[in-house]
Amino acid sequence: MFYLRERKDIEEAIALFSTAKILWVDTEVADYKSRQPRLSLIQVLTDGGEIRGDRVYLLDVLDSQENADIFIKKIMTNSQIEKVFHNAKYDVKFLGKKAAKNITCTLEIAKKLPYYLLPLPNLTLKTL
């Protein structure tokens, strides 16, 4: 797992992300119960088959909206890269809103499946 805070390191990671066909993305938000929640972490997995965490990147953008903006501009608006989220509606509010392209939401997919095909007590990411 890579924990990145410095702009140079984040830009290098984003350059790597820009070569991917699919990225699995999640966000963490500070002050989420306030009127002004702030994007804190952008978590990116570059290989869906990876189970050890070797290809997980944590971009700490809490104190640098500029770093978040670089991610939005180079990754979120890039229609050539599929971005997979669970509850994308929430995450995309912090990652480019309507400018975000090629978004897949596992929660929305799960909601469309009938209960007999997906007999789960809830549709949280942990359960799925």
mmCIF file with all atom_site columns, C-alpha atoms in Angstrom:
data_model
loop_
_atom_site.group_PDB
_atom_site.id
_atom_site.type_symbol
_atom_site.label_atom_id
_atom_site.label_alt_id
_atom_site.label_comp_id
_atom_site.label_asym_id
_atom_site.label_entity_id
_atom_site.label_seq_id
_atom_site.pdbx_PDB_ins_code
_atom_site.Cartn_x
_atom_site.Cartn_y
_atom_site.Cartn_z
_atom_site.occupancy
_atom_site.B_iso_or_equiv
_atom_site.pdbx_formal_charge
_atom_site.auth_seq_id
_atom_site.auth_comp_id
_atom_site.auth_asym_id
_atom_site.auth_atom_id
_atom_site.pdbx_PDB_model_num
ATOM 1   C CA . MET A 1 1   ? 0.000   0.000   0.000   1.00 0.00 ? 1   MET A CA 1
ATOM 2   C CA . PHE A 1 2   ? 1.263   3.457   -0.888  1.00 0.00 ? 2   PHE A CA 1
ATOM 3   C CA . TYR A 1 3   ? 0.353   6.465   1.274   1.00 0.00 ? 3   TYR A CA 1
ATOM 4   C CA . LEU A 1 4   ? 1.046   9.648   -0.687  1.00 0.00 ? 4   LEU A CA 1
ATOM 5   C CA . ARG A 1 5   ? 0.884   13.268  0.463   1.00 0.00 ? 5   ARG A CA 1
ATOM 6   C CA . GLU A 1 6   ? 3.473   15.106  -1.609  1.00 0.00 ? 6   GLU A CA 1
ATOM 7   C CA . ARG A 1 7   ? 2.405   16.603  -4.915  1.00 0.00 ? 7   ARG A CA 1
ATOM 8   C CA . LYS A 1 8   ? 5.276   14.986  -6.850  1.00 0.00 ? 8   LYS A CA 1
ATOM 9   C CA . ASP A 1 9   ? 4.381   11.530  -5.532  1.00 0.00 ? 9   ASP A CA 1
ATOM 10  C CA . ILE A 1 10  ? 0.685   12.045  -6.228  1.00 0.00 ? 10  ILE A CA 1
ATOM 11  C CA . GLU A 1 11  ? 1.406   13.254  -9.769  1.00 0.00 ? 11  GLU A CA 1
ATOM 12  C CA . GLU A 1 12  ? 3.567   10.167  -10.413 1.00 0.00 ? 12  GLU A CA 1
ATOM 13  C CA . ALA A 1 13  ? 0.772   7.911   -9.160  1.00 0.00 ? 13  ALA A CA 1
ATOM 14  C CA . ILE A 1 14  ? -1.769  9.727   -11.323 1.00 0.00 ? 14  ILE A CA 1
ATOM 15  C CA . ALA A 1 15  ? 0.502   9.209   -14.353 1.00 0.00 ? 15  ALA A CA 1
ATOM 16  C CA . LEU A 1 16  ? 0.432   5.482   -13.555 1.00 0.00 ? 16  LEU A CA 1
ATOM 17  C CA . PHE A 1 17  ? -3.365  5.529   -13.098 1.00 0.00 ? 17  PHE A CA 1
ATOM 18  C CA . SER A 1 18  ? -3.797  7.217   -16.477 1.00 0.00 ? 18  SER A CA 1
ATOM 19  C CA . THR A 1 19  ? -2.466  4.080   -18.202 1.00 0.00 ? 19  THR A CA 1
ATOM 20  C CA . ALA A 1 20  ? -5.105  1.815   -16.622 1.00 0.00 ? 20  ALA A CA 1
ATOM 21  C CA . LYS A 1 21  ? -8.290  0.657   -18.306 1.00 0.00 ? 21  LYS A CA 1
ATOM 22  C CA . ILE A 1 22  ? -10.112 0.222   -14.973 1.00 0.00 ? 22  ILE A CA 1
ATOM 23  C CA . LEU A 1 23  ? -9.561  1.779   -11.549 1.00 0.00 ? 23  LEU A CA 1
ATOM 24  C CA . TRP A 1 24  ? -11.397 0.896   -8.349  1.00 0.00 ? 24  TRP A CA 1
ATOM 25  C CA . VAL A 1 25  ? -11.885 4.101   -6.366  1.00 0.00 ? 25  VAL A CA 1
ATOM 26  C CA . ASP A 1 26  ? -13.220 5.119   -2.965  1.00 0.00 ? 26  ASP A CA 1
ATOM 27  C CA . THR A 1 27  ? -13.120 8.320   -0.952  1.00 0.00 ? 27  THR A CA 1
ATOM 28  C CA . GLU A 1 28  ? -12.962 9.245   2.686   1.00 0.00 ? 28  GLU A CA 1
ATOM 29  C CA . VAL A 1 29  ? -14.392 12.551  3.787   1.00 0.00 ? 29  VAL A CA 1
ATOM 30  C CA . ALA A 1 30  ? -13.540 14.679  6.815   1.00 0.00 ? 30  ALA A CA 1
ATOM 31  C CA . ASP A 1 31  ? -16.289 16.616  8.588   1.00 0.00 ? 31  ASP A CA 1
ATOM 32  C CA . TYR A 1 32  ? -18.874 14.549  6.717   1.00 0.00 ? 32  TYR A CA 1
ATOM 33  C CA . LYS A 1 33  ? -21.607 15.409  9.224   1.00 0.00 ? 33  LYS A CA 1
ATOM 34  C CA . SER A 1 34  ? -21.016 19.126  8.853   1.00 0.00 ? 34  SER A CA 1
ATOM 35  C CA . ARG A 1 35  ? -22.284 21.534  6.242   1.00 0.00 ? 35  ARG A CA 1
ATOM 36  C CA . GLN A 1 36  ? -18.838 21.635  4.680   1.00 0.00 ? 36  GLN A CA 1
ATOM 37  C CA . PRO A 1 37  ? -17.474 18.109  4.300   1.00 0.00 ? 37  PRO A CA 1
ATOM 38  C CA . ARG A 1 38  ? -13.933 17.970  2.895   1.00 0.00 ? 38  ARG A CA 1
ATOM 39  C CA . LEU A 1 39  ? -12.367 15.321  0.721   1.00 0.00 ? 39  LEU A CA 1
ATOM 40  C CA . SER A 1 40  ? -9.677  13.672  2.809   1.00 0.00 ? 40  SER A CA 1
ATOM 41  C CA . LEU A 1 41  ? -8.446  10.531  1.025   1.00 0.00 ? 41  LEU A CA 1
ATOM 42  C CA . ILE A 1 42  ? -8.759  9.131   -2.467  1.00 0.00 ? 42  ILE A CA 1
ATOM 43  C CA . GLN A 1 43  ? -8.166  5.382   -2.431  1.00 0.00 ? 43  GLN A CA 1
ATOM 44  C CA . VAL A 1 44  ? -7.261  3.791   -5.739  1.00 0.00 ? 44  VAL A CA 1
ATOM 45  C CA . LEU A 1 45  ? -6.763  0.132   -6.602  1.00 0.00 ? 45  LEU A CA 1
ATOM 46  C CA . THR A 1 46  ? -5.087  -0.470  -9.946  1.00 0.00 ? 46  THR A CA 1
ATOM 47  C CA . ASP A 1 47  ? -5.628  -4.233  -10.161 1.00 0.00 ? 47  ASP A CA 1
ATOM 48  C CA . GLY A 1 48  ? -8.955  -5.805  -9.202  1.00 0.00 ? 48  GLY A CA 1
ATOM 49  C CA . GLY A 1 49  ? -7.353  -9.211  -8.750  1.00 0.00 ? 49  GLY A CA 1
ATOM 50  C CA . GLU A 1 50  ? -4.879  -7.849  -6.205  1.00 0.00 ? 50  GLU A CA 1
ATOM 51  C CA . ILE A 1 51  ? -5.564  -9.141  -2.698  1.00 0.00 ? 51  ILE A CA 1
ATOM 52  C CA . ARG A 1 52  ? -2.423  -8.229  -0.726  1.00 0.00 ? 52  ARG A CA 1
ATOM 53  C CA . GLY A 1 53  ? -2.694  -4.456  -1.021  1.00 0.00 ? 53  GLY A CA 1
ATOM 54  C CA . ASP A 1 54  ? 0.441   -4.035  -3.112  1.00 0.00 ? 54  ASP A CA 1
ATOM 55  C CA . ARG A 1 55  ? -1.392  -1.945  -5.697  1.00 0.00 ? 55  ARG A CA 1
ATOM 56  C CA . VAL A 1 56  ? -3.495  0.191   -3.379  1.00 0.00 ? 56  VAL A CA 1
ATOM 57  C CA . TYR A 1 57  ? -2.774  3.907   -3.329  1.00 0.00 ? 57  TYR A CA 1
ATOM 58  C CA . LEU A 1 58  ? -3.999  6.329   -0.672  1.00 0.00 ? 58  LEU A CA 1
ATOM 59  C CA . LEU A 1 59  ? -3.827  9.924   -1.837  1.00 0.00 ? 59  LEU A CA 1
ATOM 60  C CA . ASP A 1 60  ? -4.042  12.258  1.159   1.00 0.00 ? 60  ASP A CA 1
ATOM 61  C CA . VAL A 1 61  ? -5.644  15.400  -0.261  1.00 0.00 ? 61  VAL A CA 1
ATOM 62  C CA . LEU A 1 62  ? -7.155  16.870  2.899   1.00 0.00 ? 62  LEU A CA 1
ATOM 63  C CA . ASP A 1 63  ? -4.818  19.858  2.953   1.00 0.00 ? 63  ASP A CA 1
ATOM 64  C CA . SER A 1 64  ? -4.360  20.128  -0.806  1.00 0.00 ? 64  SER A CA 1
ATOM 65  C CA . GLN A 1 65  ? -7.389  20.665  -2.998  1.00 0.00 ? 65  GLN A CA 1
ATOM 66  C CA . GLU A 1 66  ? -4.892  21.198  -5.828  1.00 0.00 ? 66  GLU A CA 1
ATOM 67  C CA . ASN A 1 67  ? -3.835  17.546  -5.622  1.00 0.00 ? 67  ASN A CA 1
ATOM 68  C CA . ALA A 1 68  ? -7.479  16.468  -5.710  1.00 0.00 ? 68  ALA A CA 1
ATOM 69  C CA . ASP A 1 69  ? -8.053  18.730  -8.716  1.00 0.00 ? 69  ASP A CA 1
ATOM 70  C CA . ILE A 1 70  ? -5.191  17.060  -10.601 1.00 0.00 ? 70  ILE A CA 1
ATOM 71  C CA . PHE A 1 71  ? -6.802  13.656  -9.962  1.00 0.00 ? 71  PHE A CA 1
ATOM 72  C CA . ILE A 1 72  ? -10.170 14.976  -11.135 1.00 0.00 ? 72  ILE A CA 1
ATOM 73  C CA . LYS A 1 73  ? -8.728  16.548  -14.286 1.00 0.00 ? 73  LYS A CA 1
ATOM 74  C CA . LYS A 1 74  ? -6.499  13.653  -15.348 1.00 0.00 ? 74  LYS A CA 1
ATOM 75  C CA . ILE A 1 75  ? -8.492  10.644  -14.137 1.00 0.00 ? 75  ILE A CA 1
ATOM 76  C CA . MET A 1 76  ? -12.119 11.452  -13.382 1.00 0.00 ? 76  MET A CA 1
ATOM 77  C CA . THR A 1 77  ? -12.779 13.326  -16.622 1.00 0.00 ? 77  THR A CA 1
ATOM 78  C CA . ASN A 1 78  ? -10.931 10.733  -18.731 1.00 0.00 ? 78  ASN A CA 1
ATOM 79  C CA . SER A 1 79  ? -13.608 8.689   -20.485 1.00 0.00 ? 79  SER A CA 1
ATOM 80  C CA . GLN A 1 80  ? -11.039 6.061   -21.525 1.00 0.00 ? 80  GLN A CA 1
ATOM 81  C CA . ILE A 1 81  ? -10.645 4.883   -17.919 1.00 0.00 ? 81  ILE A CA 1
ATOM 82  C CA . GLU A 1 82  ? -13.518 3.078   -16.223 1.00 0.00 ? 82  GLU A CA 1
ATOM 83  C CA . LYS A 1 83  ? -13.821 4.116   -12.570 1.00 0.00 ? 83  LYS A CA 1
ATOM 84  C CA . VAL A 1 84  ? -15.590 1.600   -10.318 1.00 0.00 ? 84  VAL A CA 1
ATOM 85  C CA . PHE A 1 85  ? -17.156 2.818   -7.071  1.00 0.00 ? 85  PHE A CA 1
ATOM 86  C CA . HIS A 1 86  ? -19.548 1.494   -4.469  1.00 0.00 ? 86  HIS A CA 1
ATOM 87  C CA . ASN A 1 87  ? -22.115 4.272   -4.000  1.00 0.00 ? 87  ASN A CA 1
ATOM 88  C CA . ALA A 1 88  ? -20.596 6.395   -6.745  1.00 0.00 ? 88  ALA A CA 1
ATOM 89  C CA . LYS A 1 89  ? -23.233 9.089   -6.298  1.00 0.00 ? 89  LYS A CA 1
ATOM 90  C CA . TYR A 1 90  ? -21.625 10.093  -2.996  1.00 0.00 ? 90  TYR A CA 1
ATOM 91  C CA . ASP A 1 91  ? -17.978 9.833   -4.065  1.00 0.00 ? 91  ASP A CA 1
ATOM 92  C CA . VAL A 1 92  ? -18.449 11.661  -7.346  1.00 0.00 ? 92  VAL A CA 1
ATOM 93  C CA . LYS A 1 93  ? -19.835 14.678  -5.456  1.00 0.00 ? 93  LYS A CA 1
ATOM 94  C CA . PHE A 1 94  ? -16.230 15.217  -4.361  1.00 0.00 ? 94  PHE A CA 1
ATOM 95  C CA . LEU A 1 95  ? -14.548 14.008  -7.547  1.00 0.00 ? 95  LEU A CA 1
ATOM 96  C CA . GLY A 1 96  ? -15.712 16.160  -10.401 1.00 0.00 ? 96  GLY A CA 1
ATOM 97  C CA . LYS A 1 97  ? -19.501 15.897  -10.154 1.00 0.00 ? 97  LYS A CA 1
ATOM 98  C CA . LYS A 1 98  ? -21.007 15.937  -13.649 1.00 0.00 ? 98  LYS A CA 1
ATOM 99  C CA . ALA A 1 99  ? -17.590 16.254  -15.297 1.00 0.00 ? 99  ALA A CA 1
ATOM 100 C CA . ALA A 1 100 ? -16.743 12.700  -14.172 1.00 0.00 ? 100 ALA A CA 1
ATOM 101 C CA . LYS A 1 101 ? -16.871 10.194  -17.028 1.00 0.00 ? 101 LYS A CA 1
ATOM 102 C CA . ASN A 1 102 ? -17.156 6.405   -17.357 1.00 0.00 ? 102 ASN A CA 1
ATOM 103 C CA . ILE A 1 103 ? -18.378 5.692   -13.828 1.00 0.00 ? 103 ILE A CA 1
ATOM 104 C CA . THR A 1 104 ? -19.587 2.253   -12.720 1.00 0.00 ? 104 THR A CA 1
ATOM 105 C CA . CYS A 1 105 ? -21.422 1.880   -9.417  1.00 0.00 ? 105 CYS A CA 1
ATOM 106 C CA . THR A 1 106 ? -21.530 -1.552  -7.795  1.00 0.00 ? 106 THR A CA 1
ATOM 107 C CA . LEU A 1 107 ? -24.355 -0.427  -5.492  1.00 0.00 ? 107 LEU A CA 1
ATOM 108 C CA . GLU A 1 108 ? -26.579 0.541   -8.423  1.00 0.00 ? 108 GLU A CA 1
ATOM 109 C CA . ILE A 1 109 ? -25.811 -2.737  -10.178 1.00 0.00 ? 109 ILE A CA 1
ATOM 110 C CA . ALA A 1 110 ? -26.650 -4.710  -7.022  1.00 0.00 ? 110 ALA A CA 1
ATOM 111 C CA . LYS A 1 111 ? -29.947 -2.810  -6.602  1.00 0.00 ? 111 LYS A CA 1
ATOM 112 C CA . LYS A 1 112 ? -31.060 -3.971  -10.045 1.00 0.00 ? 112 LYS A CA 1
ATOM 113 C CA . LEU A 1 113 ? -30.586 -7.648  -9.245  1.00 0.00 ? 113 LEU A CA 1
ATOM 114 C CA . PRO A 1 114 ? -33.659 -9.447  -7.912  1.00 0.00 ? 114 PRO A CA 1
ATOM 115 C CA . TYR A 1 115 ? -33.453 -10.825 -4.385  1.00 0.00 ? 115 TYR A CA 1
ATOM 116 C CA . TYR A 1 116 ? -33.586 -14.436 -5.572  1.00 0.00 ? 116 TYR A CA 1
ATOM 117 C CA . LEU A 1 117 ? -30.363 -13.841 -7.541  1.00 0.00 ? 117 LEU A CA 1
ATOM 118 C CA . LEU A 1 118 ? -28.659 -11.874 -4.773  1.00 0.00 ? 118 LEU A CA 1
ATOM 119 C CA . PRO A 1 119 ? -30.195 -12.997 -1.463  1.00 0.00 ? 119 PRO A CA 1
ATOM 120 C CA . LEU A 1 120 ? -28.277 -10.701 0.865   1.00 0.00 ? 120 LEU A CA 1
ATOM 121 C CA . PRO A 1 121 ? -29.463 -8.884  3.999   1.00 0.00 ? 121 PRO A CA 1
ATOM 122 C CA . ASN A 1 122 ? -28.065 -5.573  2.679   1.00 0.00 ? 122 ASN A CA 1
ATOM 123 C CA . LEU A 1 123 ? -26.035 -4.169  -0.181  1.00 0.00 ? 123 LEU A CA 1
ATOM 124 C CA . THR A 1 124 ? -23.094 -2.682  1.689   1.00 0.00 ? 124 THR A CA 1
ATOM 125 C CA . LEU A 1 125 ? -19.688 -3.123  0.128   1.00 0.00 ? 125 LEU A CA 1
ATOM 126 C CA . LYS A 1 126 ? -18.659 -5.389  2.994   1.00 0.00 ? 126 LYS A CA 1
ATOM 127 C CA . THR A 1 127 ? -21.632 -7.689  2.357   1.00 0.00 ? 127 THR A CA 1
ATOM 128 C CA . LEU A 1 128 ? -21.215 -7.738  -1.400  1.00 0.00 ? 128 LEU A CA 1
#
